[in-house]
Amino acid sequence: MALTLYNTLTRTREAFEPRDPERVTMYVCGPTVYNLIHIGNARPIVVFDVLYRLLREAWPQVVYARNITDVDDKINAAAQANGESIGALTARFTEAFHTDLAALNTLPPDVEPRATDHIEGMIRMIRTLIDSGHAYEADGHVLFDVNSMEGYGRLSGRQLEDLLAGARVEVEAYKKDAADFVLWKPSTDELPGWDSPWGRGRPGWHLECSVMAETHLGETIDIHGGGQDLIFPHHENEIAQSTCAHHGAEFARYWLHNGYITVDGEKMSKSEGNFFTLRDLLQQYHGEVIRLALLCGHYRQPLDWSPATVEQARSALDRFYQSLRNATDTRVADSEQSIPDDVREALEDDLNTPLALRHLHATATALNKATDPAERHRLKAELLGGAGLLGLLATPVEEWFRGAGDSDGPSAEEIDALIAERREARGRRDFARADAIRDDLAARGITLEDGPGGTTWRRSARAEVTGQQA
RNA sequence: GGCCAGGUGGCAGAGUGGUUAUGCGACGGCCUGCAAAGCCGUUCUACGUCGGUUCGAUUCCGGCCCUGGCCUCCA
């Protein structure tokens, strides 16, 4: 497989070659579980899910780790604000995270380590860093000494002097250098804490990822992914910790970062408040619609989120599903699905999902046109296989059309009865009655389609219903 | 101030040194009792701006303008 990936570390596209072809490793930064994730948080999950699927096509074993951060000051604050225990809060939002992601048809990672299960490893790594002169204890804290490391700042492309010049935060007096970051900090009795050689305390943010990657994937991992906003300081600091703790061994060979979701051109972020939670979006749209919306643009480009973005994704999916619905004459077993070369090649080219979708559209068009049974079978198998690599078209066709839109419309039983009545009316050539039934259903959000195999129906998209009423 | 992305047709969004992206939308036709879906065709002379290189640039180089981001928690 000729996979090319853009590596943030070198700022170039590179041919991907796993360190060990028998065991490809990928680590993606997961959520801090203190609230519901928003669509911006979902983007990397979906993007790297596609990469995971692609890698699994080419290599026998891919180990994908995605962490859960369940110790963090934001968690402490949220628990206190809710009057809820920290354990209950993190359990609740971990569960919510899993539920929301399942709706997006993402594969579970092979390992989902939790920070609180790795405290021992963190303490061990801190000790190694202190012993090797890369960390120091000061005022109850343990800090990483950025000046002890050659090449600090390489990933984010910045010099220590620049960091100082731009520092907007008051520098703690105990830091030797303003850029030094916390590995361990003291906890009060009320806060979560663990005993350590430096007293009862809790880990700094960046440390957990270094330790969990080491524990589950080894000292050197192939791919490390996350959103662009993690490049600095999070990933920069992970590199510092891991590289120094492993005596210079390379931490991650390919660094991948997805672009932001924006709203009206501005970055979506929790602190700005301009975000949509995935939970809310799932109330309005099928998970596949949201998934496709995320894949409509290249992963490294910003993606502006608006109702139009999602409606467009829905239209595209309707088209794909319609194509499948028009091809019920040929059955494709799961084992018969095949990935078209052009779709695979588009994804191998730094995950060019828009180009892959273009090929999928061409496949759908060809399927709509094809008359030869063998060709129809092949095209349907390719449409399903190609879409499957993107994690799409996973919903049974009838469920797609009948379950879409508002759920408070007429029931399937009522619709079927009306269709039967209408068929009878059409048989009598009583078109006035037949059309009345169809118009009545249309007004209630149901579209009828008379095909060679009889009449099928679909729930109209919400926007269409609104549009007709307006 | 330092650093980094990006500016493509009505919208979304790939890509390429010379030949159709694609989807959505709009318009016309075929099909249909009429529709819907599908198919065919058309539409918008698309590539921020000014120079340069070139036989030829949206595509390479440089200046400029604009937008967004990072330098602080953030996917």
Coordinates of C-alpha atoms (C1' of nucleotides) in Angstrom, one line a residue:
Chain A
M1 CA 0.0 0.0 0.0
A2 CA 1.3 3.4 -0.9
L3 CA 0.0 5.5 1.9
T4 CA 1.2 9.1 2.0
L5 CA 0.6 11.2 5.1
Y6 CA 1.4 14.9 5.9
N7 CA 3.7 14.9 8.9
T8 CA 3.5 18.0 11.1
L9 CA 6.9 17.3 12.3
T10 CA 8.6 17.7 8.9
R11 CA 5.8 19.8 7.3
T12 CA 5.9 17.5 4.3
R13 CA 4.0 14.6 2.9
E14 CA 5.8 11.4 3.5
A15 CA 5.4 7.8 2.4
F16 CA 4.1 5.9 5.5
E17 CA 6.2 2.9 6.4
P18 CA 5.4 1.3 9.7
R19 CA 8.3 0.6 12.0
D20 CA 7.1 -2.9 12.4
P21 CA 4.9 -4.1 9.6
E22 CA 3.5 -6.8 11.9
R23 CA 2.3 -4.2 14.4
V24 CA 1.2 -0.7 13.3
T25 CA 0.6 1.6 16.3
M26 CA -1.5 4.7 16.4
Y27 CA -2.3 7.0 19.4
V28 CA -5.0 9.6 19.3
C29 CA -5.7 12.0 22.1
G30 CA -9.1 11.4 23.6
P31 CA -11.4 13.5 25.7
T32 CA -11.2 15.0 29.1
V33 CA -14.5 13.7 30.5
Y34 CA -16.0 16.7 32.2
N35 CA -18.8 17.5 29.8
L36 CA -20.3 16.5 26.5
I37 CA -18.1 16.6 23.5
H38 CA -18.8 19.0 20.7
I39 CA -18.6 18.6 17.0
G40 CA -15.0 19.9 17.0
N41 CA -14.0 17.2 19.4
A42 CA -15.7 14.6 17.1
R43 CA -13.7 15.6 14.1
P44 CA -10.4 13.9 15.0
I45 CA -12.3 10.9 16.2
V46 CA -13.9 10.4 12.8
V47 CA -10.9 11.4 10.8
F48 CA -8.6 8.9 12.6
D49 CA -11.4 6.3 12.4
V50 CA -11.1 6.5 8.6
L51 CA -7.3 6.2 8.9
Y52 CA -7.7 3.2 11.2
R53 CA -10.0 1.5 8.7
L54 CA -7.5 2.2 6.0
L55 CA -4.5 0.9 7.9
R56 CA -6.4 -2.3 8.8
E57 CA -6.9 -2.9 5.1
A58 CA -3.2 -3.0 4.6
W59 CA -1.5 -4.4 7.7
P60 CA -2.3 -7.5 9.7
Q61 CA -2.3 -5.8 13.1
V62 CA -3.0 -2.2 13.9
V63 CA -3.1 -1.2 17.5
Y64 CA -5.1 1.9 18.0
A65 CA -5.1 3.6 21.4
R66 CA -7.3 6.5 22.4
N67 CA -7.2 7.6 26.0
I68 CA -9.7 8.9 28.4
T69 CA -8.5 11.7 30.6
D70 CA -10.2 11.2 33.9
V71 CA -8.0 13.4 36.1
D72 CA -7.9 17.1 35.5
D73 CA -8.6 20.3 37.2
K74 CA -11.6 21.0 34.9
I75 CA -13.1 17.7 36.1
N76 CA -12.6 18.7 39.7
A77 CA -14.2 22.1 39.1
A78 CA -17.2 20.5 37.2
A79 CA -17.7 17.9 39.9
Q80 CA -17.7 20.6 42.6
A81 CA -20.1 22.8 40.6
N82 CA -22.5 19.9 40.2
G83 CA -22.2 18.6 43.7
E84 CA -21.3 15.3 42.2
S85 CA -18.4 13.0 43.0
I86 CA -15.5 13.0 40.6
G87 CA -15.9 9.3 39.9
A88 CA -19.6 9.7 39.1
L89 CA -19.0 12.6 36.8
T90 CA -16.2 11.0 34.8
A91 CA -18.2 7.7 34.5
R92 CA -21.2 9.7 33.3
F93 CA -19.3 11.6 30.6
T94 CA -17.3 8.6 29.5
E95 CA -20.5 6.8 28.9
A96 CA -21.9 9.8 27.0
F97 CA -18.8 9.9 24.9
H98 CA -19.2 6.3 23.9
T99 CA -22.8 6.6 23.2
D100 CA -22.3 9.7 21.0
L101 CA -19.4 8.1 19.1
A102 CA -21.3 4.9 18.4
A103 CA -23.9 7.0 16.6
L104 CA -21.2 8.2 14.3
N105 CA -20.3 4.6 13.4
T106 CA -16.7 4.9 14.7
L107 CA -14.9 1.7 15.5
P108 CA -13.8 1.4 19.1
P109 CA -10.1 1.7 19.6
D110 CA -8.1 -1.4 20.5
V111 CA -7.1 0.1 23.8
E112 CA -8.8 2.9 25.7
P113 CA -6.6 3.6 28.6
R114 CA -7.6 5.8 31.5
A115 CA -5.2 8.2 33.1
T116 CA -6.0 7.2 36.6
D117 CA -5.0 3.6 35.9
H118 CA -1.5 4.8 35.0
I119 CA -0.4 6.9 37.9
E120 CA 2.3 4.4 38.8
G121 CA 3.8 4.6 35.4
M122 CA 3.6 8.4 35.6
I123 CA 5.5 8.5 38.8
R124 CA 8.1 6.1 37.3
M125 CA 8.5 8.4 34.3
I126 CA 8.9 11.5 36.5
R127 CA 11.5 9.7 38.5
T128 CA 13.4 8.8 35.3
L129 CA 13.2 12.4 34.1
I130 CA 14.5 13.7 37.4
D131 CA 17.3 11.2 37.5
S132 CA 18.4 12.1 34.0
G133 CA 18.4 15.8 34.8
H134 CA 15.4 16.7 32.7
A135 CA 13.0 17.5 35.6
Y136 CA 13.3 19.2 38.9
E137 CA 11.4 19.6 42.1
A138 CA 10.3 23.0 43.2
D139 CA 7.8 24.3 45.7
G140 CA 6.0 20.9 45.9
H141 CA 5.8 20.6 42.1
V142 CA 7.9 18.6 39.7
L143 CA 8.6 20.5 36.5
F144 CA 10.1 19.5 33.2
D145 CA 13.2 21.5 32.4
V146 CA 12.8 22.5 28.7
N147 CA 16.3 23.9 28.5
S148 CA 17.6 20.4 29.3
M149 CA 16.3 19.2 26.0
E150 CA 17.8 19.9 22.7
G151 CA 15.3 20.6 20.0
Y152 CA 12.4 21.5 22.3
G153 CA 9.8 23.3 20.1
R154 CA 10.6 21.4 16.9
L155 CA 7.1 20.1 16.4
S156 CA 5.4 23.5 16.7
G157 CA 8.2 25.3 15.0
R158 CA 9.1 27.7 17.7
Q159 CA 12.1 28.8 19.7
L160 CA 12.2 29.2 23.5
E161 CA 12.9 32.9 23.1
D162 CA 9.7 33.3 21.1
L163 CA 7.7 31.6 23.7
L164 CA 9.0 34.0 26.3
A165 CA 8.2 37.0 24.2
G166 CA 4.7 35.9 23.7
A167 CA 4.0 34.7 27.2
R168 CA 0.6 36.0 28.2
V169 CA 0.4 34.1 31.4
E170 CA 2.1 35.1 34.6
V171 CA 5.1 32.9 35.2
E172 CA 5.1 31.0 38.4
A173 CA 8.1 32.0 40.5
Y174 CA 9.2 28.4 41.0
K175 CA 9.8 27.8 37.3
K176 CA 13.4 28.0 36.1
D177 CA 12.1 28.9 32.6
A178 CA 8.7 30.2 31.8
A179 CA 8.2 27.4 29.3
D180 CA 8.8 24.7 32.0
F181 CA 5.7 22.6 32.5
V182 CA 4.2 20.7 35.3
L183 CA 4.7 17.0 35.6
W184 CA 3.3 16.6 39.1
K185 CA 1.5 19.1 41.4
P186 CA 0.4 18.9 45.0
S187 CA -3.2 18.1 45.9
T188 CA -5.1 19.3 48.9
D189 CA -7.1 16.8 50.9
E190 CA -10.3 17.6 48.9
L191 CA -8.7 17.0 45.6
P192 CA -7.9 13.7 44.0
G193 CA -4.3 12.7 44.8
W194 CA -1.9 9.9 45.0
D195 CA 1.1 9.4 47.2
S196 CA 4.4 10.0 45.5
P197 CA 8.0 10.7 46.3
W198 CA 7.1 14.4 46.1
G199 CA 4.1 14.1 48.4
R200 CA 0.5 13.6 47.8
G201 CA -0.4 15.0 44.4
R202 CA -1.7 14.6 40.9
P203 CA -0.2 14.5 37.4
G204 CA 0.2 17.4 35.0
W205 CA -1.9 17.2 31.8
H206 CA 0.7 16.1 29.3
L207 CA 2.3 13.3 31.2
E208 CA -0.6 10.8 30.9
C209 CA -0.4 10.5 27.2
S210 CA 3.4 9.8 27.2
V211 CA 2.9 7.1 29.8
M212 CA -0.2 5.5 28.2
A213 CA 1.5 5.5 24.8
E214 CA 4.5 3.9 26.3
T215 CA 2.5 1.3 28.3
H216 CA 0.3 0.2 25.4
L217 CA 2.2 0.9 22.3
G218 CA 5.8 1.0 23.2
E219 CA 8.5 3.7 23.3
T220 CA 8.2 4.6 19.6
I221 CA 4.8 4.7 18.0
D222 CA 4.0 5.1 14.3
I223 CA 1.2 7.6 14.2
H224 CA 0.2 10.2 16.8
G225 CA -2.9 12.2 16.0
G226 CA -5.1 15.0 17.3
G227 CA -6.5 18.4 16.6
Q228 CA -4.2 21.2 15.6
D229 CA -4.7 23.0 18.9
L230 CA -2.8 20.2 20.6
I231 CA 0.4 20.8 18.7
F232 CA 1.5 23.3 21.3
P233 CA 1.9 22.8 24.1
H234 CA 0.4 19.3 24.5
H235 CA 2.2 17.3 21.8
E236 CA 5.4 19.3 22.1
N237 CA 5.5 18.4 25.7
E238 CA 4.7 14.8 25.1
I239 CA 7.6 14.6 22.8
A240 CA 9.8 16.2 25.4
Q241 CA 8.8 13.8 28.2
S242 CA 8.9 10.7 26.2
T243 CA 12.0 11.4 24.3
C244 CA 13.9 12.3 27.4
A245 CA 12.5 9.4 29.4
H246 CA 13.5 7.0 26.7
H247 CA 17.0 8.3 26.3
G248 CA 16.4 9.9 22.9
A249 CA 14.3 7.3 21.3
E250 CA 11.9 8.8 18.8
F251 CA 8.4 9.2 20.3
A252 CA 6.1 9.3 17.3
R253 CA 7.2 8.9 13.7
Y254 CA 4.2 10.6 12.0
W255 CA 2.4 13.5 13.6
L256 CA -1.1 14.1 12.1
H257 CA -3.3 17.0 13.0
N258 CA -6.7 17.8 11.8
G259 CA -8.0 21.4 11.2
Y260 CA -10.6 23.2 13.2
I261 CA -14.3 23.2 13.0
T262 CA -15.3 26.9 12.6
V263 CA -18.6 28.7 13.1
D264 CA -19.0 31.8 10.9
G265 CA -15.3 31.4 10.1
E266 CA -14.2 31.5 13.8
K267 CA -12.8 28.6 15.6
M268 CA -15.3 26.6 17.6
S269 CA -14.2 26.2 21.2
K270 CA -15.6 25.5 24.6
S271 CA -14.2 28.7 26.0
E272 CA -15.8 30.8 23.3
G273 CA -19.1 29.1 23.7
N274 CA -19.7 28.9 20.0
F275 CA -20.0 25.1 19.9
F276 CA -22.6 22.5 19.1
T277 CA -22.5 19.4 21.2
L278 CA -22.6 16.2 19.3
R279 CA -25.5 15.2 21.5
D280 CA -27.6 18.1 20.3
L281 CA -26.7 17.5 16.7
L282 CA -27.7 13.9 17.0
Q283 CA -31.1 15.0 18.1
Q284 CA -31.5 16.7 14.7
Y285 CA -29.5 14.6 12.3
H286 CA -28.7 10.9 11.7
G287 CA -25.2 10.1 12.9
E288 CA -24.1 9.2 9.4
V289 CA -25.1 12.7 8.2
I290 CA -22.8 14.3 10.8
R291 CA -20.1 11.8 9.9
L292 CA -20.3 12.6 6.2
A293 CA -20.4 16.4 6.9
L294 CA -17.1 15.9 8.8
L295 CA -15.6 14.1 5.8
C296 CA -16.8 16.4 3.1
G297 CA -13.7 18.6 3.5
H298 CA -10.0 17.5 3.7
Y299 CA -9.1 16.8 7.3
R300 CA -6.3 19.4 7.5
Q301 CA -8.6 22.2 6.2
P302 CA -10.8 24.2 8.4
L303 CA -14.5 23.1 8.2
D304 CA -17.2 25.7 8.7
W305 CA -20.2 24.2 10.5
S306 CA -23.6 25.5 9.6
P307 CA -27.0 24.1 8.9
A308 CA -26.1 24.2 5.2
T309 CA -23.1 22.0 5.8
V310 CA -25.2 19.3 7.3
E311 CA -28.1 19.6 4.9
Q312 CA -25.6 19.1 2.1
A313 CA -24.3 16.0 3.7
R314 CA -27.8 14.7 4.1
S315 CA -28.5 15.3 0.4
A316 CA -25.4 13.4 -0.6
L317 CA -26.3 10.4 1.6
D318 CA -29.9 10.4 0.3
R319 CA -28.4 10.1 -3.1
F320 CA -26.2 7.2 -2.1
Y321 CA -29.0 5.4 -0.3
Q322 CA -31.4 6.1 -3.2
S323 CA -28.9 4.4 -5.5
L324 CA -28.9 1.4 -3.2
R325 CA -32.6 1.4 -3.0
N326 CA -32.8 1.4 -6.8
A327 CA -30.6 -1.6 -6.9
T328 CA -32.5 -4.1 -4.7
D329 CA -32.5 -6.4 -7.7
T330 CA -29.0 -7.5 -6.9
R331 CA -27.9 -8.6 -3.4
V332 CA -24.5 -8.0 -2.1
A333 CA -23.3 -10.0 0.9
D334 CA -21.0 -8.3 3.3
S335 CA -18.2 -10.6 2.2
E336 CA -18.8 -9.6 -1.4
Q337 CA -18.1 -5.9 -0.8
S338 CA -15.1 -4.6 -2.6
I339 CA -13.2 -1.4 -2.2
P340 CA -12.7 0.4 -5.6
D341 CA -9.1 1.3 -6.4
D342 CA -9.9 4.9 -6.9
V343 CA -11.5 5.3 -3.5
R344 CA -8.6 3.5 -1.8
E345 CA -6.0 5.6 -3.7
A346 CA -7.8 8.8 -2.8
L347 CA -7.6 7.9 0.9
E348 CA -4.1 6.8 0.6
D349 CA -3.2 10.2 -0.6
D350 CA -3.2 11.9 2.8
L351 CA -6.8 10.9 3.4
N352 CA -8.4 12.8 0.6
T353 CA -11.9 12.1 1.6
P354 CA -13.5 14.7 -0.8
L355 CA -11.9 13.0 -3.7
A356 CA -12.9 9.6 -2.4
L357 CA -16.5 10.8 -2.2
R358 CA -16.3 12.0 -5.8
H359 CA -15.4 8.5 -6.9
L360 CA -18.2 7.1 -4.8
H361 CA -20.6 9.5 -6.5
A362 CA -19.4 8.3 -9.8
T363 CA -20.0 4.7 -8.7
A364 CA -23.5 5.6 -7.6
T365 CA -24.2 7.2 -11.0
A366 CA -22.8 4.2 -12.8
L367 CA -25.0 1.9 -10.7
N368 CA -28.1 4.0 -11.5
K369 CA -27.4 3.6 -15.2
A370 CA -26.2 0.0 -15.4
T371 CA -28.5 -2.6 -16.8
D372 CA -26.3 -5.7 -17.0
P373 CA -26.9 -7.8 -13.8
A374 CA -23.3 -8.7 -13.3
E375 CA -22.2 -5.1 -13.6
R376 CA -24.9 -3.9 -11.3
H377 CA -23.7 -6.4 -8.7
R378 CA -20.1 -5.3 -9.1
L379 CA -21.0 -1.6 -8.8
K380 CA -23.2 -2.1 -5.8
A381 CA -20.5 -4.1 -4.2
E382 CA -18.1 -1.3 -4.9
L383 CA -20.4 1.4 -3.6
L384 CA -20.9 -0.4 -0.4
G385 CA -17.2 -1.3 0.0
G386 CA -15.9 2.1 -0.8
A387 CA -18.4 3.7 1.5
G388 CA -17.6 1.2 4.2
L389 CA -14.0 2.3 4.2
L390 CA -15.3 5.7 5.1
G391 CA -17.7 4.3 7.6
L392 CA -20.7 5.2 5.6
L393 CA -23.8 3.5 4.2
A394 CA -24.0 1.3 7.3
T395 CA -27.7 1.7 7.8
P396 CA -30.2 -0.6 6.2
V397 CA -31.7 1.2 3.3
E398 CA -35.4 1.1 4.3
E399 CA -34.5 2.2 7.8
W400 CA -32.6 5.1 6.3
F401 CA -35.6 6.4 4.4
R402 CA -38.3 5.5 6.8
G403 CA -36.5 6.6 9.9
A404 CA -35.2 10.0 8.7
G405 CA -36.6 13.3 9.7
D406 CA -39.3 13.8 12.4
S407 CA -40.4 10.8 14.3
D408 CA -43.8 12.3 15.1
G409 CA -45.2 11.7 11.6
P410 CA -47.6 8.9 10.5
S411 CA -46.8 5.4 11.5
A412 CA -45.5 2.8 9.0
E413 CA -48.7 0.9 9.4
E414 CA -50.9 3.9 8.6
I415 CA -48.7 4.7 5.6
D416 CA -48.9 1.2 4.2
A417 CA -52.6 1.2 4.6
L418 CA -52.9 4.4 2.7
I419 CA -50.6 3.2 0.0
A420 CA -52.8 0.1 -0.4
E421 CA -55.9 2.3 -0.6
R422 CA -54.2 4.5 -3.2
R423 CA -53.1 1.4 -5.3
E424 CA -56.7 0.4 -5.3
A425 CA -57.8 3.9 -6.4
R426 CA -55.2 3.9 -9.1
G427 CA -56.4 0.6 -10.3
R428 CA -59.8 2.2 -10.8
R429 CA -58.0 5.1 -12.5
D430 CA -59.4 7.3 -9.7
F431 CA -56.4 9.6 -9.9
A432 CA -58.1 12.4 -7.9
R433 CA -58.3 10.1 -4.9
A434 CA -54.8 8.7 -5.5
D435 CA -53.3 12.1 -5.7
A436 CA -55.3 13.3 -2.6
I437 CA -53.7 10.5 -0.6
R438 CA -50.3 11.3 -1.9
D439 CA -50.7 15.0 -1.2
D440 CA -52.1 14.4 2.2
L441 CA -49.0 12.2 3.1
A442 CA -46.7 14.8 1.6
A443 CA -48.1 17.4 3.8
R444 CA -47.3 15.1 6.7
G445 CA -43.7 14.7 5.6
I446 CA -44.0 11.5 3.6
T447 CA -43.0 11.2 0.0
L448 CA -44.4 8.4 -2.1
E449 CA -42.5 7.0 -5.0
D450 CA -44.2 4.7 -7.6
G451 CA -41.6 2.4 -8.9
P452 CA -41.7 -0.8 -11.1
G453 CA -41.7 -2.9 -7.9
G454 CA -44.6 -1.0 -6.3
T455 CA -44.8 2.1 -4.2
T456 CA -42.1 3.0 -1.7
W457 CA -42.1 5.8 0.7
R458 CA -39.7 8.0 2.6
R459 CA -39.8 10.5 5.4
S460 CA -38.9 13.9 3.9
A461 CA -36.0 15.8 5.2
R462 CA -36.9 18.3 7.9
A463 CA -35.9 21.2 5.8
E464 CA -38.2 20.1 3.0
V465 CA -41.2 19.9 5.3
T466 CA -40.5 23.3 6.7
G467 CA -40.0 24.7 3.3
Q468 CA -43.4 23.4 2.1
Q469 CA -45.2 24.9 5.1
A470 CA -43.5 28.2 4.7
Chain B
rG1 C1' 6.0 41.1 18.0
rG2 C1' 7.3 35.6 16.6
rC3 C1' 5.3 31.5 13.9
rC4 C1' 1.6 28.8 10.8
rA5 C1' -2.5 27.9 7.5
rG6 C1' -5.7 29.6 3.6
rG7 C1' -8.1 32.8 -0.3
rU8 C1' -11.4 28.2 -6.5
rG9 C1' -17.8 29.1 -10.2
rG10 C1' -24.7 30.8 -6.4
rC11 C1' -23.0 27.4 -2.1
rA12 C1' -19.8 23.3 -0.4
rG13 C1' -15.2 21.5 -2.0
rA14 C1' -10.9 18.5 -4.7
rG15 C1' -7.2 19.1 -8.2
rU16 C1' -3.7 20.2 -12.1
rG17 C1' 1.9 23.8 -15.7
rG18 C1' -1.7 23.3 -21.5
rU19 C1' -7.7 18.9 -22.1
rU20 C1' -14.9 17.8 -17.5
rA21 C1' -13.5 17.7 -10.6
rU22 C1' -17.6 16.2 -7.9
rG23 C1' -21.9 17.2 -5.0
rC24 C1' -25.8 20.7 -3.9
rG25 C1' -28.8 24.5 -6.3
rA26 C1' -31.1 26.5 -10.9
rC27 C1' -33.1 25.7 -16.0
rG28 C1' -34.7 22.4 -20.1
rG29 C1' -35.7 17.4 -21.8
rC30 C1' -36.8 11.9 -21.3
rC31 C1' -39.6 8.6 -18.2
rU32 C1' -44.4 8.9 -15.3
rG33 C1' -51.9 9.0 -15.5
rC34 C1' -49.6 13.2 -12.7
rA35 C1' -45.5 13.1 -9.4
rA36 C1' -41.1 11.3 -6.9
rA37 C1' -36.7 8.8 -7.9
rG38 C1' -33.5 8.0 -12.0
rC39 C1' -31.3 9.4 -16.7
rC40 C1' -29.7 13.2 -20.5
rG41 C1' -28.4 18.2 -21.4
rU42 C1' -27.6 23.4 -20.0
rU43 C1' -26.2 27.0 -16.6
rC44 C1' -22.2 30.1 -13.7
rU45 C1' -16.5 32.6 -19.7
rA46 C1' -14.2 29.6 -11.5
rC47 C1' -9.5 29.9 -9.6
rG48 C1' -7.7 37.3 -4.0
rU49 C1' -4.3 41.1 -6.3
rC50 C1' 0.1 43.0 -8.9
rG51 C1' 4.4 41.5 -11.1
rG52 C1' 8.0 37.4 -12.6
rU53 C1' 9.6 32.6 -14.9
rU54 C1' 7.4 29.9 -19.2
rC55 C1' 5.5 28.8 -25.9
rG56 C1' 1.6 28.5 -22.0
rA57 C1' 0.0 29.5 -14.8
rU58 C1' -5.6 28.8 -11.2
rU59 C1' -1.3 25.4 -10.7
rC60 C1' 5.9 27.5 -9.9
rC61 C1' 8.5 32.3 -7.7
rG62 C1' 8.2 37.3 -5.4
rG63 C1' 5.5 41.6 -3.5
rC64 C1' 0.8 43.2 -1.8
rC65 C1' -4.3 42.8 0.2
rC66 C1' -7.6 39.9 3.1
rU67 C1' -9.2 35.9 6.4
rG68 C1' -8.3 32.4 10.2
rG69 C1' -5.2 30.0 13.8
rC70 C1' -1.1 29.2 17.5
rC71 C1' 2.2 31.7 21.1
rU72 C1' -3.0 30.4 27.7
rC73 C1' -7.2 25.5 28.8
rC74 C1' -9.0 23.7 24.0
rA75 C1' -10.0 18.5 19.1

